[in-house]
Structure formats: structure tokens, C-alpha cells
Amino acid sequence: MHLTFFLLLLTPPSLAEPIASPLASPFPLSSVSLTSGLLPANQNRTVAYLLDVAPDRLLYNFRLNHKLSTLGAAPNGGWDAPSFPFRTHMQGHFLTAWAQCHVALGLAECRTRAENFVAALAKCQANNAAAGFAAGYLSGFPESDFDLLDRRQLKSGNVPYYAVHKTMAGLLDVWRLLGSAAARDVLRGMAGWVEARTGRLSSAQMQAVLGTEFGGMGDVLAELAQVDAPNRARWLAVARRFDHAAVMDPLAAGRDALSGLHANTQVPKWIGAARVYVVTAEDYWRLGTPYYTGEDRYRAVAVNAWEATVHHHTYAMGGNSQAEHFRARDAISGFLSKDTAEACNTYNMLKLTRDLWTLSTNTTAPGGTEHFDYYELALLNHLIPAQNPASAHGHITYFTPLNPGGRRGVGPAWGGGTWSTDYDSFWCCQGTQIETNTKLMDSIYFYQESNGALLWVHLFVPSVVRWEARGIVVRQTTAFPAGDGTELVVEKAGTTAFRIKVRIPAWAVGAEVSVNGGPASGVKSGTYAEFGMEWKDGDRISVKLPRRLRLVAANDKPGVAAVAYGPVVLSGKYGDTALTAMPGLALGSIKATQKPLEFTAQADGKTVTLGPFHEAHGHNYNVYWAVSGQLS
Ligand SMILES: *[C@@H]1O[C@H](CO)[C@@H](O)[C@H](O)[C@H]1NC(C)=O
Ligand SMILES: *[C@@H]1O[C@H](CO)[C@@H](O)[C@H](O)[C@H]1NC(C)=O
């Protein structure tokens, strides 16, 4: 081996030069507009809540804890009540959602709310000496909770790093998305506090601390390392302290030891692993080499965790977990209850999914669609309909019940039992859903600059993407999920040649594409169809994605299955009728009606209407059936 080449690989590269990433990148939210369809309505309802909620109420616990006046504001209920152990976990979600709202929609009031909130948090943090807290600390509960945590004396159910992570993630978004130096400074203070706090523990003590849910601490610190160049090495080192060996080691070795673990405690650790991997790889991309010298352990953790979760712990509608926990590998049929599919887990799985797909887009990109097939399924059937369309403030359900005769917004009492409210819920899932519903455009398109310009089209959503650096504008028109295909018009072809790759989902049967009305050609499902390179304004790609009924059997019991039409999970409409057992469905009896996505079938000897699960609101539904016969 030539000596310089050898040194190139082993010498830590110098920092702070721009990164020529070999990977695909997401567009900024401001580059993609949603034009119609299901998503804008969700977005509008959440934005109405973001602009209505009273900031002083959200600041109550912070101000009280940091010994400032609460300005006469009323305290909140639910998980933000002054007596709730990890209160102030919600506020970071609001910061992210306000920042996303401003970037996505240009609403100045969202920016003002985010900036004012950060200014109020900065005052709390600045009062730490008077409040008796260490420099940088910021939360709605006393710092002594962390002393108890470090000594393993904290009451079970209290998760202080979980809440602190949320505030840090919100501040990071206000810095990144709105350019707020104030948010950056408060965040640096908090990160310095985490560095000092964790730096005095032995690695065995730290591992013990990691036995308590800590959210995405590894994730937020790795992301902070990416954007905070002067402190990159510091924050990356602190991120690595959140490598929880008991969970990561089996996954790194390819073992699924998830059974019995609290699900949403784990997923953020995997996102953190993927992001620490990227930060370590970036140092080599700066040298202009696509050769991956990121740490393979972290990539293996993230990849293996995704495989295990998506293929062995996920219900037909894309959600996972029962009573918030992973059950045995492939155990599905025995866990169809009111408390299935916690929304947070899917919010986090979708983050992990886009990160892992991105990591697969190097020069040897495999080109399969399984990442975005899952993304589409879970977004459409789980997260979009987790919001109540009858709520002007976009209130959400914590679980998506999968018991026979389940109903959205009717969960077990311990999980809220109902839809969220303005001030008396503040559940974890309410927080993640205000984020989801203000970034609905973030994964429709990606772009890539290595090997020539490339526009990726993952999701079928009526929208416009503007690739500003290249002067390219592409409009997508589709009736999906009601219709079966999409059309892309290159409204502005820009100044350079570029390719377009469109996902042809695995569920598509006999997919066809054509350009400018020319002859249709068949394309393989489960791959990306590629088009390019020379475009003129007005060029048009038509994609036909025919669907058929599919059976999604429980992994552990072939006789228990859900029915889907392409990516659209179907559910039986039972009105207010309670079901005491899983109905038997005669598969051969399913017939399409005149309405798109509506079918009828015989279940338990009676005719039942099957409709799209994403529209199953305000009635009892059934998703999993005891099936007999065959789909015709
Ligand atoms: C969402 O809000 C915008 C701005 O008020 C409005 O133009 C649009 O029609 C709304 N869309 C839906 C689907 O509610
Ligand atoms: C691309 O990523 C795959 C794993 O996703 C890896 O095996 C391969 O070595 C990478 N190729 C390059 C050229 O970096």
C-alpha cells in the first residue's frame, strides 16, 4: 500500500471544511409545498393549536423551578402538571413544531413564538445561581433528581434525561431552522451541563444511569456536534457516553433481544447510533473519499434494530408495541389490544428509516424500496390518522387500538383513555405528533449530488419541490391513496442535466411508466424507476401503480390476518357495535364497491363494509380477522 494512501485512511481529518457528502440529503421544509390531499388538513389543525396555546402556561414549571415569577399563569394538567415527575418534556416539542411551522409555511407568528419562548428559557437558565443549580441546567424539576438518578435512588417512572433531551432537541431546531443564536447559547449551556454531569461518573456508573429512559440524548448530542463546529469533538464524546451497552451490544451482534423492553425507550438510542455513525463518517467525506470509516458497530446497531422491529415486531398498520413494550419476536396475534401501536414509536421509527435509507445511498446503493414502503405504510395508516380530524386543534390518540371493535381515541385509562386536550394531556405522543404534523413534507423528495444530480421521489403526495441550487421545480399530481398512480411535471428544468428516481413500491402489481405520453413500459416493483438526464420545461412522467388486495398475516398465526389494498390497510366498519371476539372473514367474499377504497365482505355471516383504516374515525373498527378461504 502506498504510504500517503495509508496515512489518509488513518489520520483523523481536519475539521470545518464543507462536507461533500456522498449520500442523499433531504430538502429543507421550505423547498416542498403540499398542494392538496390528506396532509394539509392535518398540518392546519396542528398549526391552529401551535398558535393558540398559551406560552406562559408552558413556562410555568420552568419559571417556578428556576425561582422566577410565573406571571400569574395557570399551571397545566396531565404530564405537565407541577406534580408530574418529568414535567416540561413537552415544551421542546413546541419549539421544534414552531420552528418547522415557520420554515414550512412562512408563518411569522410561529417564529416569534419560538424566539420569545427561547428568551424566556434563557432567563430561567441565567437564574441558576439564585435557584441553587449548576451552570447550564434547565428544566421544570429540581436538579437533585439527577443526584438521585446517579445514585440509582430515583423513583421508577421518573425519567429526567428524557425531558432534558426534548428541550435540547427543541433548542437545536430553533437554532438550525431559524438561525437563533439565543437558542444556540442556551443549548450549549445545557450540553456543557450534561458533559460535566456525566463526566464525573465511571463508565459502570454511567451504564447504570442508562438503565433509566433517556430519550434521544445520544442523538441530540451527535446532531449538535454536526452543527457546532468549534465544539464538535466535545459533543461527540458526550454523545458516546449514551451508548447503552445492554441494548446496543446484542443488536450490534445481530441478535433480537427486544422482547420485554419498553419500546420507545430504545428507538431513540438507535437513531443516536445512526447519527454518531454519520458524524464519524463525515470526517472522512471531508477528505473527498466515499470510503466509510464511520464506526460499523453503530451502523450495525441501527440496521439490525430496524430489521428486527419492522419485520418481527410490527403490526399490519405499521405501528409496534403493546402496552408500550416489545413482545416476543413475531408475537402479534396474542397482542391485539386497546393499547397497541404507541404513536411515538412510529414517529421515531420514521426518523430512523429515513436515516438508514440515506446511509444506503452511497455509490453502491442497493436501490430497494423497503425503507420507504415501510415509511409510507406507517405514515398513512398510523400517524396521519392518529390525529382526530374532528378536532380543530389536531388532538391525537396515544395508542391505536387493534382489538376487535377498537376505536381511535378510546384507549386504556392509563394511557389517557381518550383524545389529547389543550392543557390536560401533554403525553409524549402529543409532543411527537405536533412535530410530525409540521414536517409532513420532509420525506417526499431527497436530492443527491454525487455521481451527477439526482432527484429521489419516495412518496405519492400532491406537492411541489423546488431544488433551488439548480433552478429545478417539479410538481407532483396524484389522487393517491384513492387513485393508483402519480404524475410528475418538470415545471422548470433548471440549468443542468439530472436524473429522477421514483419509488415503485413492492405492493404495486404490473407498474408502468411513460414519459410525455409516450408508450408505457413495465417496471419492476420494489425498485426505483430511473429517468433522465435531459429535461425541458413541461416534461411529464406518468407512473401507474396498480394495486390489489393483499393479506398481511400475523407472523405467529397465518389464520389471523389484516387485509390491505396496496399500502392502504382496510378495516371493518362496525358503527357503535361492540365486538367480543375476532370476527371470521371469508376472504373470497370481499368485493369492491363503486367508491374508491371501499369493499364489502362477509364476516361472521353478516355483510360488513371495509374501508381505509386511515379514515376509520368515529366508529368501532376491526383490523385483524380470523380468515378463511382465499382472496379472489
Ligand atoms: C389550510 O390552511 C390554509 C391557510 O389558511 C388554507 O389556504 C388551506 O385551504 C387549508 N387547507 C386545508 C386542507 O384545510
Ligand atoms: C455503502 O454502504 C454499504 C452499506 O450500506 C457498505 O457496505 C458499502 O461499503 C458502502 N460503499 C461505499 C463505497 O462506501
mmCIF file of C-alpha atoms and ligand atoms in Angstrom, residues 290-292 299 359-360 362-364, ligand 2:
data_model
loop_
_atom_site.group_PDB
_atom_site.id
_atom_site.type_symbol
_atom_site.label_atom_id
_atom_site.label_comp_id
_atom_site.label_asym_id
_atom_site.label_seq_id
_atom_site.Cartn_x
_atom_site.Cartn_y
_atom_site.Cartn_z
ATOM 1 C CA PRO A 290 -16.688 7.885 -0.023
ATOM 2 C CA TYR A 291 -14.906 5.120 1.842
ATOM 3 C CA TYR A 292 -16.823 4.583 5.048
ATOM 4 C CA ARG A 299 -24.388 1.267 11.757
ATOM 5 C CA LEU A 359 -26.974 5.699 4.591
ATOM 6 C CA SER A 360 -27.767 3.213 1.828
ATOM 7 C CA ASN A 362 -23.666 5.621 -1.399
ATOM 8 C CA THR A 363 -22.138 4.606 -4.704
ATOM 9 C CA THR A 364 -23.288 1.021 -4.255
HETATM 10 C C1 LIG B 2 -22.113 1.742 1.001
HETATM 11 O O1 LIG B 2 -22.863 1.303 2.132
HETATM 12 C C2 LIG B 2 -22.875 -0.084 2.303
HETATM 13 C C3 LIG B 2 -23.815 -0.388 3.449
HETATM 14 O O2 LIG B 2 -24.954 0.373 3.404
HETATM 15 C C4 LIG B 2 -21.472 -0.556 2.586
HETATM 16 O O3 LIG B 2 -21.478 -1.960 2.733
HETATM 17 C C5 LIG B 2 -20.555 -0.164 1.448
HETATM 18 O O4 LIG B 2 -19.233 -0.468 1.774
HETATM 19 C C6 LIG B 2 -20.658 1.329 1.178
HETATM 20 N N1 LIG B 2 -19.908 1.636 -0.037
HETATM 21 C C7 LIG B 2 -19.073 2.632 -0.127
HETATM 22 C C8 LIG B 2 -18.378 2.798 -1.432
HETATM 23 O O5 LIG B 2 -18.850 3.395 0.777
#
